[in-house]
Short mmCIF file of C-alpha atoms in Angstrom, two decimals:
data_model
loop_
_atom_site.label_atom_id
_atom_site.label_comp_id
_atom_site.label_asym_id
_atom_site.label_seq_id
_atom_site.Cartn_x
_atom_site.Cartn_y
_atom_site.Cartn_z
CA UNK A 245 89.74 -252.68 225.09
CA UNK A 246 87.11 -252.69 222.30
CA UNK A 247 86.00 -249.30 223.59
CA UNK A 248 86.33 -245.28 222.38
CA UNK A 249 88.60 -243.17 224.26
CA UNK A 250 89.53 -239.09 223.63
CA UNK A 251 93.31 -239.56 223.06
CA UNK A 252 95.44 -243.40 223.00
CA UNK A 253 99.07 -243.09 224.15
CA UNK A 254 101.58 -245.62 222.87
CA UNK A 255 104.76 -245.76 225.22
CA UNK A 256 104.93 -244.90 228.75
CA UNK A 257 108.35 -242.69 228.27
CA UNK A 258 108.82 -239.74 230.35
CA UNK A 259 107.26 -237.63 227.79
CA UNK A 260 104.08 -239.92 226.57
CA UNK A 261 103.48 -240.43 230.52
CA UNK A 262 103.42 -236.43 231.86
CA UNK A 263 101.14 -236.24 228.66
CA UNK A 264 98.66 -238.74 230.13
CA UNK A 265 98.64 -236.87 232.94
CA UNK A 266 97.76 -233.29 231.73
CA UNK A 267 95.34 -235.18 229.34
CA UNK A 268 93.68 -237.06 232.16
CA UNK A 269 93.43 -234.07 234.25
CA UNK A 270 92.04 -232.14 231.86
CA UNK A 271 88.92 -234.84 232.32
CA UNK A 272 89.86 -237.08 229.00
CA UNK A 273 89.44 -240.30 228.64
CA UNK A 274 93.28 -241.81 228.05
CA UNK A 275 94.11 -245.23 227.32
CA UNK A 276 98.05 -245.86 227.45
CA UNK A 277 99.64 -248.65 226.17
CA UNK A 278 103.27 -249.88 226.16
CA UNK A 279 104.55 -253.23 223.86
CA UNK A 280 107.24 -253.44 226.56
CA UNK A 281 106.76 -255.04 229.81
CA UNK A 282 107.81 -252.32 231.76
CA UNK A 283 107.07 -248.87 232.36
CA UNK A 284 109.82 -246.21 230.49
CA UNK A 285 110.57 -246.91 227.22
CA UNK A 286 113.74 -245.28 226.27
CA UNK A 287 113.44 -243.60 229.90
CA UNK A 288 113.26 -246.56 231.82
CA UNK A 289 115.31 -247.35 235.07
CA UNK A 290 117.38 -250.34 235.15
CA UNK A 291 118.46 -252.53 237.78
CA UNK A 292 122.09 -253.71 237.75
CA UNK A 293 120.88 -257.61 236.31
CA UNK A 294 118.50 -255.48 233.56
CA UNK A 295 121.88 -253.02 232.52
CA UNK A 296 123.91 -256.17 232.18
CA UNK A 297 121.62 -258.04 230.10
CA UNK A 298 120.93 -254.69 227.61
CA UNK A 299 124.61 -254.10 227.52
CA UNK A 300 126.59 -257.41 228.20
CA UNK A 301 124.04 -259.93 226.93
CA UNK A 302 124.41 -263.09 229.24
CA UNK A 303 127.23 -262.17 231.26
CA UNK A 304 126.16 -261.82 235.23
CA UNK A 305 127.34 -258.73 237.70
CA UNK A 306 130.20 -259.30 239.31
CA UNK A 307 129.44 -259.70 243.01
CA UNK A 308 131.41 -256.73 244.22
CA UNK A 309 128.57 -254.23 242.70
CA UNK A 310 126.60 -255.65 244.79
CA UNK A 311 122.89 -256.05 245.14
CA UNK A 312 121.16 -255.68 241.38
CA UNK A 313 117.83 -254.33 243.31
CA UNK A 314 119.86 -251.24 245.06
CA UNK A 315 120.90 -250.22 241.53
CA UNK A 316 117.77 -247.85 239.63
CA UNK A 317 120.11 -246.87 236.50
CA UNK A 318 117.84 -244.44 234.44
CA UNK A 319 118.87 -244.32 230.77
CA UNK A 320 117.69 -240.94 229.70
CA UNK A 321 118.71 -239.11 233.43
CA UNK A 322 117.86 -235.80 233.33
CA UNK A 323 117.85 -233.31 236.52
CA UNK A 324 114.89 -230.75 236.94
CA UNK A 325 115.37 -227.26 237.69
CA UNK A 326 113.71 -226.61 240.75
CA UNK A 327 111.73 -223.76 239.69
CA UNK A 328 111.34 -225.42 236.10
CA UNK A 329 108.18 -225.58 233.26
CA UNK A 330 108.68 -229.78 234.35
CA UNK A 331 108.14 -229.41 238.06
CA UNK A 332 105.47 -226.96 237.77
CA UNK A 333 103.59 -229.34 235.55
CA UNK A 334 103.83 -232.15 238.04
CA UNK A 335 102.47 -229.89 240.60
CA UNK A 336 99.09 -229.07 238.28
CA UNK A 337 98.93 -232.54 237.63
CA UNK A 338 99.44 -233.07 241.60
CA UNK A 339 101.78 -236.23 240.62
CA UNK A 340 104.16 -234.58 243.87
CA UNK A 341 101.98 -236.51 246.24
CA UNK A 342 103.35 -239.82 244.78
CA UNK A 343 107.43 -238.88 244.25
CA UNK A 344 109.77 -237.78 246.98
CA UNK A 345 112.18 -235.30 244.99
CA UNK A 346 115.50 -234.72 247.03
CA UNK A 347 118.23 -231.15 245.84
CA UNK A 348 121.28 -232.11 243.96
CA UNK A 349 124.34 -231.05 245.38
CA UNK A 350 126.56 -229.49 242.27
CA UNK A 351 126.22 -228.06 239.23
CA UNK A 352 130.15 -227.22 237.54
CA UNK A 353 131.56 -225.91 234.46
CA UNK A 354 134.45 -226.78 232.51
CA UNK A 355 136.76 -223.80 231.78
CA UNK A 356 140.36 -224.29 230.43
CA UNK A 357 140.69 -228.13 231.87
CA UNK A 358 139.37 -227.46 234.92
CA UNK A 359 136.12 -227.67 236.57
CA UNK A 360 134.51 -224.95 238.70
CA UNK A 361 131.48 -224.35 240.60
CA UNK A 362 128.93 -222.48 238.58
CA UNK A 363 128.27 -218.88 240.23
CA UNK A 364 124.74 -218.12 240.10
CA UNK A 365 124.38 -214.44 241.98
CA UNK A 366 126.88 -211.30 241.92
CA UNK A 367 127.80 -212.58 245.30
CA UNK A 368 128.98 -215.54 243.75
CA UNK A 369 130.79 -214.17 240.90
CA UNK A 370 132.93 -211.97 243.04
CA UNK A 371 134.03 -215.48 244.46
CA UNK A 372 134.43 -217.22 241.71
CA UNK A 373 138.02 -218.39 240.31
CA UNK A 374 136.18 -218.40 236.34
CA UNK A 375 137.05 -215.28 236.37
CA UNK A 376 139.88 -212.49 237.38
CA UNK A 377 138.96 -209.50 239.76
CA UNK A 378 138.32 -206.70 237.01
CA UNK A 379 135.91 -209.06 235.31
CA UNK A 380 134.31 -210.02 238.28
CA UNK A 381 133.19 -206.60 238.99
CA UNK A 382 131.74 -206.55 235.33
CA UNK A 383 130.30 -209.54 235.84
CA UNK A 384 128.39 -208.59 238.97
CA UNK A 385 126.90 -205.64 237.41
CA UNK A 386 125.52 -207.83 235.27
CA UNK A 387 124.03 -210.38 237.46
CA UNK A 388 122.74 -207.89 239.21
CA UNK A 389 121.26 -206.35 236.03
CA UNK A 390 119.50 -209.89 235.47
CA UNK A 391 118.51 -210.04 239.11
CA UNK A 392 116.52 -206.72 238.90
CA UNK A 393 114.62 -206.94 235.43
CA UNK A 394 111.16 -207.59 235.34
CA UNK A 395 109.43 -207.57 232.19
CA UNK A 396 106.86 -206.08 232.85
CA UNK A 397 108.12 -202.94 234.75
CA UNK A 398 110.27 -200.80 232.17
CA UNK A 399 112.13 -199.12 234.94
CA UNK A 400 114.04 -202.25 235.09
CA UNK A 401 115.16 -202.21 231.42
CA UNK A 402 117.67 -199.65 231.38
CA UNK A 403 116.17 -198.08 228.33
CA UNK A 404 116.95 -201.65 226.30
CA UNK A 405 113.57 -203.84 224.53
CA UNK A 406 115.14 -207.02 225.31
CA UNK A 407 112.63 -208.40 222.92
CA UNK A 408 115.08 -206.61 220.46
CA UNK A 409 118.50 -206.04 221.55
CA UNK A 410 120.11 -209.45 220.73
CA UNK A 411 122.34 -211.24 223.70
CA UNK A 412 125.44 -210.89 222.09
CA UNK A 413 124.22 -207.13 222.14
CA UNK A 414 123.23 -206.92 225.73
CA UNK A 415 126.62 -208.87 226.47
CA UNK A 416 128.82 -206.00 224.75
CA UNK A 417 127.54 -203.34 227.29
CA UNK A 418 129.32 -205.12 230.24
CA UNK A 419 132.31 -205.89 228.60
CA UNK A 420 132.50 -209.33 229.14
CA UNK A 421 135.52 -211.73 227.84
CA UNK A 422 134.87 -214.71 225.84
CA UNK A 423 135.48 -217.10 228.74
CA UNK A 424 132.57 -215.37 230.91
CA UNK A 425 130.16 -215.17 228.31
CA UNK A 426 130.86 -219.41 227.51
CA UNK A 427 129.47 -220.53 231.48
CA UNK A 428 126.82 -218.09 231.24
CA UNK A 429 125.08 -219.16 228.11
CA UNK A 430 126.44 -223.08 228.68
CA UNK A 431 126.22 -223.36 232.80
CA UNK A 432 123.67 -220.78 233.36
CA UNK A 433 121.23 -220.24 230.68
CA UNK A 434 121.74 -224.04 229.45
CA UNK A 435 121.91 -223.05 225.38
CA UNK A 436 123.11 -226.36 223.84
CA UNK A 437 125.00 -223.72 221.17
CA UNK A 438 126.01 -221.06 220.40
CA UNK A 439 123.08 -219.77 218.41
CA UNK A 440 121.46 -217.81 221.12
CA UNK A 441 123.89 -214.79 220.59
CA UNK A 442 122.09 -213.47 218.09
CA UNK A 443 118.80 -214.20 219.22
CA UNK A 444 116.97 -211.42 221.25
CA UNK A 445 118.09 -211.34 224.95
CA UNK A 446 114.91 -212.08 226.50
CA UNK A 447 115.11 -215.64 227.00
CA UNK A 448 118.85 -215.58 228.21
CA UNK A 449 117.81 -213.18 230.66
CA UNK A 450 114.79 -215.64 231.77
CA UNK A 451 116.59 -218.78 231.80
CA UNK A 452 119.59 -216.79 234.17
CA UNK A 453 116.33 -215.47 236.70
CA UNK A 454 114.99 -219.39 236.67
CA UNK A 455 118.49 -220.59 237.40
CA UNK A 456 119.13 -218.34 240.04
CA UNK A 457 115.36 -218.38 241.63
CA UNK A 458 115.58 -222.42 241.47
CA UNK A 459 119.32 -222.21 243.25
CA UNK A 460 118.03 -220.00 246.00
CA UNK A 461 114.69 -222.12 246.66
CA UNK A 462 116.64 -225.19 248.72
CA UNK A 463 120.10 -223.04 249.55
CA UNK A 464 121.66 -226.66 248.53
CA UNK A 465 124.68 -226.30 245.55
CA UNK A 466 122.43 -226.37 242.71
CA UNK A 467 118.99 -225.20 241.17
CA UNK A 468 118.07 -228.64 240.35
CA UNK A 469 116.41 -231.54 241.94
CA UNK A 470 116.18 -235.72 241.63
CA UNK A 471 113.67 -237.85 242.59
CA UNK A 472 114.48 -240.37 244.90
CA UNK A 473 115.04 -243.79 243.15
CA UNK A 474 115.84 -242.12 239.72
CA UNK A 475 113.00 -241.37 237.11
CA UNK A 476 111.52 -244.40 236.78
CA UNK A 477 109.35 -243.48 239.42
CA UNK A 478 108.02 -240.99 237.72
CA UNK A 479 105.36 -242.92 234.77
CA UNK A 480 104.53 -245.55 237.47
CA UNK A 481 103.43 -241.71 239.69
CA UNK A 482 101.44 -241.02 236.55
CA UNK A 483 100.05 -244.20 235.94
CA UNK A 484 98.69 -244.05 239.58
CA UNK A 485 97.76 -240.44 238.64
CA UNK A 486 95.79 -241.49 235.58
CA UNK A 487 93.87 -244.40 237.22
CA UNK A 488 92.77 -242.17 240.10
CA UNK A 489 91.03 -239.85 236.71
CA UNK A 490 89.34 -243.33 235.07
CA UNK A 491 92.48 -244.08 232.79
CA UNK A 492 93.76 -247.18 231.60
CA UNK A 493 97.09 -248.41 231.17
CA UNK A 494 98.14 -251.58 229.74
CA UNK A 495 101.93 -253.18 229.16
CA UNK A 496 102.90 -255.87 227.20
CA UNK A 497 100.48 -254.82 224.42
CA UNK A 498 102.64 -256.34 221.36
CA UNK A 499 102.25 -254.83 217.76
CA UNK A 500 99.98 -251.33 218.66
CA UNK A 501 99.04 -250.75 214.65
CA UNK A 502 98.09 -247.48 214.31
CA UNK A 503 94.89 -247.43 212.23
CA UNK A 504 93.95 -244.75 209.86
CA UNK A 505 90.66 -243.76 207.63
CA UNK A 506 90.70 -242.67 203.75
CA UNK A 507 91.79 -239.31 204.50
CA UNK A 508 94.90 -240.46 206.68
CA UNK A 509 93.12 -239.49 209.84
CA UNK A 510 93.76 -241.70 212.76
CA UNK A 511 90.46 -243.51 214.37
CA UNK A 512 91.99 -246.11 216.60
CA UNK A 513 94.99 -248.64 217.77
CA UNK A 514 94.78 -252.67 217.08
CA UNK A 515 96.60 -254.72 219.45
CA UNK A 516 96.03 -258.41 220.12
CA UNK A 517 93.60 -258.99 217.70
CA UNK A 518 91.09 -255.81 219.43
CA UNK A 519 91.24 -252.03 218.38
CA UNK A 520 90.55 -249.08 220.78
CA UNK A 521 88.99 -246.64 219.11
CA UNK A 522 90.55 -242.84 219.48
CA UNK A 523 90.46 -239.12 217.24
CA UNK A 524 93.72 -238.94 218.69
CA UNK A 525 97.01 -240.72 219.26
CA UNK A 526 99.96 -239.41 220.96
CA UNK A 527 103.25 -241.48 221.10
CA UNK A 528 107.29 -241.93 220.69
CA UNK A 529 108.80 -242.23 217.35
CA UNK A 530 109.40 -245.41 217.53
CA UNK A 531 105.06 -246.45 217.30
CA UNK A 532 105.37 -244.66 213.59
CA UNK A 533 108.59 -244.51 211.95
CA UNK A 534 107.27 -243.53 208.87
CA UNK A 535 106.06 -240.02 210.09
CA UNK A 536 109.43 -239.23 211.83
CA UNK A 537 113.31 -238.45 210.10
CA UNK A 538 116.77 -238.86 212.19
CA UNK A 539 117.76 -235.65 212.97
CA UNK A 540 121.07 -236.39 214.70
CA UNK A 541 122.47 -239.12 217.53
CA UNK A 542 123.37 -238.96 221.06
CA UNK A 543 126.50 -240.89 222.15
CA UNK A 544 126.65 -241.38 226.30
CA UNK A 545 128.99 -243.60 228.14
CA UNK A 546 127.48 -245.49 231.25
CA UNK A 547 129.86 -245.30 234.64
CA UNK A 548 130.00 -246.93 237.91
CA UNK A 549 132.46 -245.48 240.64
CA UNK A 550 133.54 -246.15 243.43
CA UNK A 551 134.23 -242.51 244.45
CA UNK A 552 132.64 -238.98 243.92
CA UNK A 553 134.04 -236.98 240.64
CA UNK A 554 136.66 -235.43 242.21
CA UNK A 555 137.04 -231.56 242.69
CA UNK A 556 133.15 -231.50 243.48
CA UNK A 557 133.93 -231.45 246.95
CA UNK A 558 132.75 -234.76 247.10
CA UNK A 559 129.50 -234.03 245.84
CA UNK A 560 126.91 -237.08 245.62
CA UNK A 561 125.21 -235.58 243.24
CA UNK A 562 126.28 -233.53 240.52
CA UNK A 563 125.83 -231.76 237.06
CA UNK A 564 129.26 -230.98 234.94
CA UNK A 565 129.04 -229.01 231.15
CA UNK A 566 131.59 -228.80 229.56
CA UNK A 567 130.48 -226.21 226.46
CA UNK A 568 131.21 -227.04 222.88
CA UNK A 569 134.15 -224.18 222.33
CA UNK A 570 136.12 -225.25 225.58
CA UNK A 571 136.76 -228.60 223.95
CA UNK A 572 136.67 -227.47 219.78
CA UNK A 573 133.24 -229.48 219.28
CA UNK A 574 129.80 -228.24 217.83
CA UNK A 575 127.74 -229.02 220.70
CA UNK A 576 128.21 -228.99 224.83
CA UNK A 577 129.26 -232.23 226.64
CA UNK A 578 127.07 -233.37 229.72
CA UNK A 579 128.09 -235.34 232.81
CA UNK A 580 125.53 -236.40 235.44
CA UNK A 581 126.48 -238.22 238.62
CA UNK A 582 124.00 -239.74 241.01
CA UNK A 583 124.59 -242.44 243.92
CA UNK A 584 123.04 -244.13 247.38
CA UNK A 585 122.00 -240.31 247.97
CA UNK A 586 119.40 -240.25 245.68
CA UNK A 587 118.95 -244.57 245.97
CA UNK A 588 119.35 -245.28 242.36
CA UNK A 589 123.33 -247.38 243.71
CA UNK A 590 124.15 -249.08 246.79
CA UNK A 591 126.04 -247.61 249.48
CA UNK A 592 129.62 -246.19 248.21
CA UNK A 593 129.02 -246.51 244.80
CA UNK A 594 128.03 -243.88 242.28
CA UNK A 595 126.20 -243.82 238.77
CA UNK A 596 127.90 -241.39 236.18
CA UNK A 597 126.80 -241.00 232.62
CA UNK A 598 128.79 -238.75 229.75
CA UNK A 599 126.36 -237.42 226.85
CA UNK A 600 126.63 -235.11 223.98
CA UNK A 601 125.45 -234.56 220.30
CA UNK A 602 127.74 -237.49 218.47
CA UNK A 603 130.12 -235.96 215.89
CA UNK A 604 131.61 -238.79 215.33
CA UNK A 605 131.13 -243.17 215.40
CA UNK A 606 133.06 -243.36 218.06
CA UNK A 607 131.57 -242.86 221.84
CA UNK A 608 134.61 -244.37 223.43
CA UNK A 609 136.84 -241.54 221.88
CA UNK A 610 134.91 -238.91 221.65
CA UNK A 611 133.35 -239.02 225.34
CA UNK A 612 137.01 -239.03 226.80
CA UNK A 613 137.01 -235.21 227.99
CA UNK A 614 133.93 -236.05 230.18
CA UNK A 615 135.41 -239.58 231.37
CA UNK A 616 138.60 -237.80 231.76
CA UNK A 617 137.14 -235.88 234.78
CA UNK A 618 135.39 -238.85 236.65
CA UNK A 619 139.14 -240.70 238.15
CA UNK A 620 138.62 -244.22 237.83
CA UNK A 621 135.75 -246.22 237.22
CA UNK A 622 134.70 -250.06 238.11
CA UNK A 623 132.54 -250.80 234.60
CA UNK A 624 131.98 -248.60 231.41
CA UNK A 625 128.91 -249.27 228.60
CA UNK A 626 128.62 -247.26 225.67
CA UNK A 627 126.22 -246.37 223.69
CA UNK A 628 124.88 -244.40 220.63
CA UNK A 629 120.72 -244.25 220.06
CA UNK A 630 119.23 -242.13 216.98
CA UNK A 631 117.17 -238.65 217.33
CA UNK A 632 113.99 -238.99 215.63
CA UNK A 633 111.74 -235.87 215.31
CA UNK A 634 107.96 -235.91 213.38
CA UNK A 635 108.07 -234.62 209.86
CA UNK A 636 103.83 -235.49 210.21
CA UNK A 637 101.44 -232.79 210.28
CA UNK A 638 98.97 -233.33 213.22
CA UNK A 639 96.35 -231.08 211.85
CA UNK A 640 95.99 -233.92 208.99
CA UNK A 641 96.41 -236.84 210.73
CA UNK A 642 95.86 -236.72 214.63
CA UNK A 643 99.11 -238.12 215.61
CA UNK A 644 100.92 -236.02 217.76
CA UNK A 645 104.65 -237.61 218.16
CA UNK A 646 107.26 -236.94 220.67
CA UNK A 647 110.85 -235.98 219.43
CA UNK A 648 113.64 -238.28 220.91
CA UNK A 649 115.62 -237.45 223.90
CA UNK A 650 118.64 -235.41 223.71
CA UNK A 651 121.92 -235.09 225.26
CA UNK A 652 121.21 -232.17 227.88
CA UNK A 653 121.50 -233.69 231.56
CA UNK A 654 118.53 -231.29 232.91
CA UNK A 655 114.70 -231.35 231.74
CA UNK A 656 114.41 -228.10 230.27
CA UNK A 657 114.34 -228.85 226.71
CA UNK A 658 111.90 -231.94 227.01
CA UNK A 659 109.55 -230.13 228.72
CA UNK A 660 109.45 -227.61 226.04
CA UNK A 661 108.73 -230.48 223.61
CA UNK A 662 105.44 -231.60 226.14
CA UNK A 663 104.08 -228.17 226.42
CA UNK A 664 103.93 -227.71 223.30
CA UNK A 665 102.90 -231.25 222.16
CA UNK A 666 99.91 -229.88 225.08
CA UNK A 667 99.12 -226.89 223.23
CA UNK A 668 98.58 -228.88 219.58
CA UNK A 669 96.59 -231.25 221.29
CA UNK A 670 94.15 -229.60 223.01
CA UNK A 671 94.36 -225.98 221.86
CA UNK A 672 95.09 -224.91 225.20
CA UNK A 673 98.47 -222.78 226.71
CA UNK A 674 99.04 -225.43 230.04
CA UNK A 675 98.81 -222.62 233.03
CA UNK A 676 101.75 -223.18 235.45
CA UNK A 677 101.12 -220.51 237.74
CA UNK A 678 101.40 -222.85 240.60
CA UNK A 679 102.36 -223.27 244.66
CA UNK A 680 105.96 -224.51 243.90
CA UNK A 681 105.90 -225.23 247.74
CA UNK A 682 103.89 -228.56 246.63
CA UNK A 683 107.58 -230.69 245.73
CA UNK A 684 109.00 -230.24 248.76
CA UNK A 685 113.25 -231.46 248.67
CA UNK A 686 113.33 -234.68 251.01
CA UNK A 687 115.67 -233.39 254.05
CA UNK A 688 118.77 -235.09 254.73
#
């Protein structure tokens, strides 16, 4: 270990690992460590024994579960959009050749107590019960509106500078109700608020063509996709990846001080008594604490079924949001359900988890509209973990630090996080102007 390296990574989360990736691609010379055992960190996949013992301390798995080795329980789960920033980086890192990625069947959207497929297209709209016949016509001019604009060809634009006009703005000119406007910036554009109404339209209108251009590439019921056997597949994919470019990675690597010079710049990592020298480190907040502040908390229930959520039409995999204003709250509810489709449960049994932004001290209460919709279920955890984001400056120090995970059930906000962790790095814009054909959906 006593050796010098470009860039040291402490944790193998999701984050920290597609990091070592780009890194190691990019022909640097990355040692990972983890203190844990196993690969994950606050992303790892559990088996059903592992989410007993982190939830239930001693107590065993009743036998009717059944087998702890068919259950791969992953404890940040997060879809990708199938088009996505996250799946286009896995293709330049060429990580595909290692995962098997299979499409998810659902994506819904509470409205008024009830859930309902989310129309992506002006084809859709015109079928969907969100909304009644006059506003589906409005609607459907403006899908089509979104369909049709390209940035870079002003004869798209309809005279607006989208760079400009601000969504709420853009919205106004179709004549949209309340209701409409709530699954399109929740469901379609994924906006964890409602902030992005006065922000200029151009992103909206992006994140509505990558929605739609990710639900059209696998003609399944969603845009996004899962590997099979959850996430945790994904750092051990990397950790291949990153040997196959001269990388190391090591686990069970206890302590991992971070050491500094006079000026506070970082020059290497002492674990075990040896130090691994490094002008860089890059890690989760939980390898400095004191260059990171709590920003908020996520609370998430943990649920295993014996059923599909109903009114998916039995969907075995799905994606619910249920936006802040539907249910009087400052920030959107998530539920994710995944089962012996994807292989993360046995046979007839199915893995659903309720997030959001906690309000509150109390997960069990204030998760009930999202366990509301999910019928019965066999066991329940609950849980409530800190956000941490850096307060450091990297220009300073060298450290580059991940922000925690947050309570969005799709990748699209973490992956903004890497890119741009990328970018301070190594200077460099990632270029994801790839063949998207590379992750291929596994067929049925």
């Amino acid at each position: 270990m006593d050796e010098e390296y470009d860039v040291i990574v402490l944790g193998t989360g999701l984050k920290e690992c597609i990091l070592s990736g780009l890194l190691s691609v990019d022909r640097q010379k990355v040692l990972h460590m983890d203190r844990n055992d196993y690969y994950g960190g606050e992303s790892a996949s559990l088996n059903l024994n592992q989410l007993w013992t982190k939830f239930r301390g001693s107590d065993k798995p009743p036998p009717h579960l059944g087998s702890s080795r068919d259950y791969n329980v992953d404890m940040v789960p997060k879809f990708m959009m199938a088009n996505g920033a996250l799946v286009r980086a896995l293709i330049h890192t060429d990580v595909t050749k290692y995962l098997m990625f299979k499409a998810v069947d659902g994506s819904y959207v509470y409205n008024k107590g009830k859930i309902h497929k989310v129309p992506a297209t002006d084809i859709e709209a015109l079928k969907s019960p969100l909304m009644g016949i006059f506003e589906k016509r409005r609607a459907g001019k403006f899908f089509i509106y979104v369909q049709n604009y390209e940035e870079d060809n002003p004869k798209t634009h309809d005279g607006l500078d989208l760079t400009r006009v601000s969504t709420k703005e853009l919205i106004a000119r179709y004549g949209l109700d309340e209701n409409t406007i709530d699954f399109i910036g929740h469901a379609l554009a994924l906006h964890r608020d409602d902030a992005y109404l006065n922000e200029p339209a151009l992103d909206t209108v992006k994140r509505m063509k990558l929605y739609a251009q990710s639900f059209a590439r696998f003609e399944g019921g969603s845009p996004y996709i899962y590997p099979l056997y959850g996430l945790g597949e994904l750092p051990q994919a990397f950790a291949r990846l990153s040997a196959v470019y001269g990388g190391t990675y090591m686990l069970s690597k206890p302590e991992c001080k971070v050491e500094f010079d006079e000026e506070g710049k970082v020059w290497g990592v002492t674990s075990d008594g040896e130090t691994a020298k490094a002008k860089k480190v890059v890690c989760d907040p939980s390898y400095l604490p004191s260059k990171v502040k709590k920003v908020g908390k996520v609370a998430r229930a943990i649920c295993i079924m014996s059923h599909p959520i109903p009114n998916t039409t039995s969907s075995q995999s799905v994606q619910i949001i249920l936006p802040q204003k539907q249910l009087g709250r400052e920030s959107d509810m998530y539920v994710f359900c995944c089962s012996h489709s994807h292989n993360v449960a046995p046979k007839g049994k199915y893995i659903a988890f309720v997030s959001t932004e906690a309000e509150t001290d109390r997960p069990d209460i204030e998760l009930q509209p999202g366990i509301n919709l999910l019928g019965p279920v066999d066991e329940i955890f609950f849980d409530i973990y800190d956000r941490f984001v850096a307060v450091n400056e990297p220009s300073l120090d060298n450290c580059f630090i991940s922000a925690s995970y947050d309570a969005t059930t799709h990748f699209e906000t973490t992956v903004q996080d890497v890119l741009a962790m990328y970018t301070q790095i190594t200077g460099k814009v990632l270029d994801l102007s790839v063949d998207l054909s590379a992750a291929s959906a596994a067929e049925e």
